[in-house]
PDB file of C-alpha atoms in Angstrom:
ATOM      1  CA  MET A 129       0.084 -74.932 177.490  1.00 66.00           C
ATOM      2  CA  LYS A 130      -1.071 -77.710 175.388  1.00 72.00           C
ATOM      3  CA  ILE A 131      -0.052 -78.835 171.693  1.00 72.00           C
ATOM      4  CA  ILE A 132      -2.879 -80.425 169.490  1.00 77.00           C
ATOM      5  CA  ASN A 133      -1.013 -80.909 166.550  1.00 72.00           C
ATOM      6  CA  GLU A 134      -1.104 -84.680 166.746  1.00 63.00           C
ATOM      7  CA  LYS A 135       0.657 -85.978 163.673  1.00 72.00           C
ATOM      8  CA  ALA A 136       1.880 -84.582 160.381  1.00 84.00           C
ATOM      9  CA  GLU A 137       1.829 -86.454 157.352  1.00 93.00           C
ATOM     10  CA  ILE A 138       1.587 -86.310 153.253  1.00 96.00           C
ATOM     11  CA  VAL A 139      -1.987 -86.342 152.212  1.00 95.00           C
ATOM     12  CA  SER A 140      -3.677 -86.555 149.133  1.00 96.00           C
ATOM     13  CA  THR A 141      -4.991 -83.241 148.285  1.00 96.00           C
ATOM     14  CA  ASN A 142      -8.311 -84.746 147.381  1.00 96.00           C
ATOM     15  CA  LYS A 143      -8.663 -85.660 151.116  1.00 97.00           C
ATOM     16  CA  LEU A 144      -8.614 -82.074 151.843  1.00 97.00           C
ATOM     17  CA  VAL A 145     -11.732 -79.656 152.345  1.00 96.00           C
ATOM     18  CA  PRO A 146     -11.692 -76.055 152.387  1.00 94.00           C
ATOM     19  CA  HIS A 147     -13.450 -74.745 155.582  1.00 94.00           C
ATOM     20  CA  PRO A 148     -16.992 -73.613 154.011  1.00 92.00           C
ATOM     21  CA  LYS A 149     -16.527 -70.691 156.999  1.00 91.00           C
ATOM     22  CA  ASN A 150     -13.497 -69.101 156.219  1.00 89.00           C
ATOM     23  CA  PRO A 151     -13.937 -65.670 155.970  1.00 86.00           C
ATOM     24  CA  ARG A 152     -10.412 -65.046 154.191  1.00 85.00           C
ATOM     25  CA  GLN A 153      -9.875 -64.189 150.828  1.00 86.00           C
ATOM     26  CA  GLY A 154      -6.427 -64.828 149.653  1.00 84.00           C
ATOM     27  CA  ASP A 155      -4.261 -64.175 146.825  1.00 89.00           C
ATOM     28  CA  VAL A 156      -3.938 -67.369 145.523  1.00 94.00           C
ATOM     29  CA  GLY A 157      -1.371 -66.123 142.297  1.00 93.00           C
ATOM     30  CA  THR A 158       0.967 -64.681 144.677  1.00 93.00           C
ATOM     31  CA  ILE A 159       1.033 -67.922 146.803  1.00 94.00           C
ATOM     32  CA  ILE A 160       1.645 -70.191 143.578  1.00 95.00           C
ATOM     33  CA  GLU A 161       4.733 -67.614 142.558  1.00 93.00           C
ATOM     34  CA  SER A 162       5.915 -68.352 145.856  1.00 93.00           C
ATOM     35  CA  ILE A 163       5.821 -72.010 145.948  1.00 95.00           C
ATOM     36  CA  LYS A 164       7.028 -72.268 142.097  1.00 95.00           C
ATOM     37  CA  GLU A 165      10.042 -69.751 143.213  1.00 92.00           C
ATOM     38  CA  ASN A 166      10.685 -71.149 146.950  1.00 92.00           C
ATOM     39  CA  GLY A 167       9.143 -75.000 146.777  1.00 93.00           C
ATOM     40  CA  TRP A 168       6.386 -76.023 149.334  1.00 93.00           C
ATOM     41  CA  TYR A 169       7.223 -75.120 152.866  1.00 90.00           C
ATOM     42  CA  GLY A 170       5.221 -75.714 155.922  1.00 89.00           C
ATOM     43  CA  THR A 171       2.036 -77.797 156.406  1.00 93.00           C
ATOM     44  CA  ILE A 172      -1.625 -77.163 156.081  1.00 96.00           C
ATOM     45  CA  VAL A 173      -3.405 -77.651 159.469  1.00 95.00           C
ATOM     46  CA  ALA A 174      -6.441 -79.802 159.306  1.00 95.00           C
ATOM     47  CA  GLN A 175      -9.355 -80.648 161.849  1.00 95.00           C
ATOM     48  CA  GLN A 176      -9.360 -84.353 162.156  1.00 93.00           C
ATOM     49  CA  GLY A 177     -12.479 -86.081 161.367  1.00 93.00           C
ATOM     50  CA  THR A 178     -13.697 -83.422 159.281  1.00 97.00           C
ATOM     51  CA  ASN A 179     -10.718 -82.872 157.040  1.00 96.00           C
ATOM     52  CA  PHE A 180     -11.899 -79.188 156.844  1.00 97.00           C
ATOM     53  CA  ILE A 181      -8.660 -76.904 156.525  1.00 96.00           C
ATOM     54  CA  LEU A 182      -7.964 -74.546 159.367  1.00 96.00           C
ATOM     55  CA  ALA A 183      -5.189 -72.683 157.990  1.00 94.00           C
ATOM     56  CA  GLY A 184      -3.783 -72.996 154.672  1.00 94.00           C
ATOM     57  CA  ASN A 185      -7.081 -72.872 152.361  1.00 94.00           C
ATOM     58  CA  HIS A 186      -5.247 -70.778 149.925  1.00 94.00           C
ATOM     59  CA  ARG A 187      -1.845 -72.869 149.948  1.00 95.00           C
ATOM     60  CA  TRP A 188      -4.357 -75.641 149.297  1.00 96.00           C
ATOM     61  CA  GLN A 189      -5.875 -73.918 146.174  1.00 95.00           C
ATOM     62  CA  ALA A 190      -2.915 -73.066 144.905  1.00 96.00           C
ATOM     63  CA  ALA A 191      -1.302 -76.473 145.079  1.00 96.00           C
ATOM     64  CA  GLU A 192      -4.505 -77.600 143.448  1.00 96.00           C
ATOM     65  CA  GLN A 193      -3.844 -75.286 140.879  1.00 96.00           C
ATOM     66  CA  LEU A 194      -0.477 -76.541 140.118  1.00 97.00           C
ATOM     67  CA  GLY A 195      -1.620 -79.895 139.865  1.00 96.00           C
ATOM     68  CA  MET A 196       0.179 -80.846 143.176  1.00 96.00           C
ATOM     69  CA  SER A 197      -1.315 -84.490 144.082  1.00 96.00           C
ATOM     70  CA  GLU A 198      -0.155 -84.284 147.679  1.00 96.00           C
ATOM     71  CA  VAL A 199       0.697 -81.931 150.594  1.00 97.00           C
ATOM     72  CA  PRO A 200       1.998 -82.056 154.075  1.00 96.00           C
ATOM     73  CA  VAL A 201      -0.840 -81.846 156.379  1.00 96.00           C
ATOM     74  CA  THR A 202      -0.888 -81.085 160.330  1.00 95.00           C
ATOM     75  CA  TRP A 203      -3.634 -82.670 161.916  1.00 94.00           C
ATOM     76  CA  VAL A 204      -5.661 -81.534 165.083  1.00 93.00           C
ATOM     77  CA  ASP A 205      -8.034 -83.339 166.904  1.00 92.00           C
ATOM     78  CA  VAL A 206     -10.220 -80.562 168.161  1.00 93.00           C
ATOM     79  CA  ASP A 207     -14.294 -79.806 168.499  1.00 94.00           C
ATOM     80  CA  ASP A 208     -15.891 -77.722 165.856  1.00 95.00           C
ATOM     81  CA  GLU A 209     -15.736 -74.345 167.995  1.00 95.00           C
ATOM     82  CA  THR A 210     -12.133 -74.740 168.451  1.00 93.00           C
ATOM     83  CA  ALA A 211     -11.593 -75.389 164.962  1.00 93.00           C
ATOM     84  CA  LEU A 212     -13.366 -72.205 164.298  1.00 93.00           C
ATOM     85  CA  ARG A 213     -11.199 -70.210 166.587  1.00 92.00           C
ATOM     86  CA  ILE A 214      -8.250 -71.825 165.392  1.00 91.00           C
ATOM     87  CA  LEU A 215      -9.453 -70.605 161.779  1.00 91.00           C
ATOM     88  CA  LEU A 216     -10.114 -67.194 162.708  1.00 90.00           C
ATOM     89  CA  ALA A 217      -6.934 -66.596 164.901  1.00 89.00           C
ATOM     90  CA  ASP A 218      -4.379 -68.113 162.156  1.00 87.00           C
ATOM     91  CA  ASN A 219      -6.044 -65.219 159.904  1.00 83.00           C
ATOM     92  CA  ARG A 220      -6.205 -62.303 162.608  1.00 86.00           C
ATOM     93  CA  THR A 221      -2.834 -62.764 163.887  1.00 83.00           C
ATOM     94  CA  SER A 222      -1.343 -62.283 160.873  1.00 79.00           C
ATOM     95  CA  ASP A 223      -3.582 -59.033 160.390  1.00 78.00           C
ATOM     96  CA  LEU A 224      -2.148 -57.605 163.554  1.00 82.00           C
ATOM     97  CA  ALA A 225       1.160 -58.315 162.433  1.00 78.00           C
ATOM     98  CA  SER A 226       3.627 -55.304 161.440  1.00 78.00           C
ATOM     99  CA  HIS A 227       6.901 -54.908 159.908  1.00 76.00           C
ATOM    100  CA  ASP A 228       9.992 -52.937 160.841  1.00 81.00           C
ATOM    101  CA  ASP A 229      10.019 -50.896 157.745  1.00 80.00           C
ATOM    102  CA  ASN A 230      13.927 -50.315 157.722  1.00 80.00           C
ATOM    103  CA  VAL A 231      14.352 -53.858 158.101  1.00 84.00           C
ATOM    104  CA  LEU A 232      11.877 -54.768 155.544  1.00 81.00           C
ATOM    105  CA  VAL A 233      13.373 -51.945 153.130  1.00 82.00           C
ATOM    106  CA  ASP A 234      16.924 -53.881 153.550  1.00 83.00           C
ATOM    107  CA  LEU A 235      15.699 -57.173 153.031  1.00 82.00           C
ATOM    108  CA  LEU A 236      13.595 -55.935 149.954  1.00 84.00           C
ATOM    109  CA  ASN A 237      16.827 -53.931 148.390  1.00 83.00           C
ATOM    110  CA  ASP A 238      19.136 -56.862 148.830  1.00 83.00           C
ATOM    111  CA  LEU A 239      16.873 -59.536 147.124  1.00 80.00           C
ATOM    112  CA  SER A 240      15.790 -56.817 144.401  1.00 82.00           C
ATOM    113  CA  ALA A 241      19.408 -56.628 143.680  1.00 86.00           C
ATOM    114  CA  SER A 242      19.909 -60.351 143.408  1.00 85.00           C
ATOM    115  CA  THR A 243      19.542 -62.513 140.086  1.00 87.00           C
ATOM    116  CA  THR A 244      15.844 -63.311 140.573  1.00 84.00           C
ATOM    117  CA  GLY A 245      14.538 -60.132 141.871  1.00 85.00           C
ATOM    118  CA  LEU A 246      11.813 -60.081 144.456  1.00 82.00           C
ATOM    119  CA  ALA A 247      10.139 -63.144 142.758  1.00 85.00           C
ATOM    120  CA  GLY A 248       8.554 -65.332 145.062  1.00 80.00           C
ATOM    121  CA  THR A 249       8.359 -62.658 147.802  1.00 81.00           C
ATOM    122  CA  GLY A 250       4.925 -61.460 147.190  1.00 80.00           C
ATOM    123  CA  TRP A 251       6.725 -57.985 146.437  1.00 81.00           C
ATOM    124  CA  ASP A 252       7.389 -56.441 143.338  1.00 82.00           C
ATOM    125  CA  GLU A 253       9.609 -53.338 142.289  1.00 83.00           C
ATOM    126  CA  ASP A 254       6.468 -51.159 142.152  1.00 83.00           C
ATOM    127  CA  ALA A 255       5.445 -52.334 145.742  1.00 78.00           C
ATOM    128  CA  LEU A 256       9.176 -51.495 146.917  1.00 77.00           C
ATOM    129  CA  ASP A 257       9.177 -48.051 145.235  1.00 79.00           C
ATOM    130  CA  ASN A 258       5.486 -47.119 146.814  1.00 79.00           C
ATOM    131  CA  LEU A 259       7.006 -48.449 150.395  1.00 77.00           C
ATOM    132  CA  LEU A 260      10.367 -46.211 149.776  1.00 79.00           C
ATOM    133  CA  THR A 261       8.129 -43.159 148.869  1.00 80.00           C
ATOM    134  CA  MET A 262       5.982 -43.717 151.938  1.00 78.00           C
ATOM    135  CA  LEU A 263       8.971 -43.899 153.857  1.00 77.00           C
ATOM    136  CA  GLU A 264      10.786 -40.772 152.915  1.00 75.00           C
ATOM    137  CA  PRO A 265      10.742 -37.846 155.500  1.00 64.00           C
ATOM    138  CA  ASN A 266       7.645 -35.415 154.381  1.00 54.00           C
ATOM    139  CA  ALA A 267       6.718 -37.736 151.567  1.00 52.00           C
ATOM    140  CA  LEU A 268       3.152 -36.850 152.941  1.00 52.00           C
ATOM    141  CA  LYS A 269       4.014 -33.415 153.528  1.00 57.00           C
ATOM    142  CA  ILE A 270       3.805 -34.169 157.587  1.00 57.00           C
ATOM    143  CA  ASP A 271       6.937 -33.067 159.795  1.00 62.00           C
ATOM    144  CA  ASP A 272       5.358 -34.142 163.175  1.00 68.00           C
ATOM    145  CA  ARG A 273       6.149 -37.553 164.117  1.00 72.00           C
ATOM    146  CA  ASN A 274       3.357 -38.199 166.489  1.00 73.00           C
ATOM    147  CA  ALA A 275       0.931 -37.359 163.660  1.00 72.00           C
ATOM    148  CA  ILE A 276       2.967 -39.553 161.170  1.00 74.00           C
ATOM    149  CA  ASP A 277       2.650 -42.627 164.172  1.00 75.00           C
ATOM    150  CA  ASN A 278      -0.722 -41.748 164.405  1.00 72.00           C
ATOM    151  CA  LEU A 279      -1.742 -41.841 160.699  1.00 74.00           C
ATOM    152  CA  GLN A 280       0.202 -45.026 160.329  1.00 75.00           C
ATOM    153  CA  GLU A 281      -2.074 -46.811 163.482  1.00 74.00           C
ATOM    154  CA  TYR A 282      -5.249 -45.537 161.787  1.00 71.00           C
ATOM    155  CA  LEU A 283      -4.282 -47.007 158.181  1.00 74.00           C
ATOM    156  CA  ASN A 284      -3.127 -50.199 159.800  1.00 73.00           C
ATOM    157  CA  THR A 285      -6.798 -50.046 161.696  1.00 68.00           C
ATOM    158  CA  VAL A 286      -8.607 -49.750 158.203  1.00 66.00           C
ATOM    159  CA  LYS A 287      -6.462 -51.782 156.329  1.00 66.00           C
ATOM    160  CA  ILE A 288      -8.979 -54.781 156.035  1.00 56.00           C
ATOM    161  CA  VAL A 289     -11.674 -52.497 155.274  1.00 57.00           C
ATOM    162  CA  LEU A 290      -9.759 -51.119 152.299  1.00 57.00           C
ATOM    163  CA  GLN A 291      -8.527 -54.571 151.100  1.00 58.00           C
ATOM    164  CA  ILE A 292     -12.313 -55.558 151.171  1.00 57.00           C
ATOM    165  CA  SER A 293     -13.579 -52.293 149.657  1.00 59.00           C
ATOM    166  CA  ALA A 294     -10.850 -52.697 146.417  1.00 58.00           C
ATOM    167  CA  GLU A 295     -12.146 -56.707 145.834  1.00 60.00           C
ATOM    168  CA  LEU A 296     -15.529 -55.061 145.725  1.00 58.00           C
TER     169      LEU A 296
END
């Protein structure tokens, strides 16, 4: 296994270039809310030589909209093909992730009861209510656990298509 991040540094936002082939369309407003509430954490990953952003294009956009002049960047010295693979893998791995719904509900309920509520999480009370409704037994009038699991697997599969359709 190789580690390709050669260095991390604070970089002017003007030095970075959003990757022209990035297919991801992010929710910059939610990222801005998170930065305001939680501060900046992590780094943007950029290709050394081109300054193209491989991971964090929308965090960079949020930083620009917030008037930030600098952000932490991890530079990777890779060829253009590897850069595209990193860009796609970063997007796809988040698509393939799932939640333990019970743990998620517990976390959201705990934060919801705090003084700042769900601010900075990307969740709101309506989304939490919808999640709780979906998790109620027989909420969809389905009493077969296998049918529920199959439906969830199908919904996870078409999630990207639904997100794209909603944006149109």
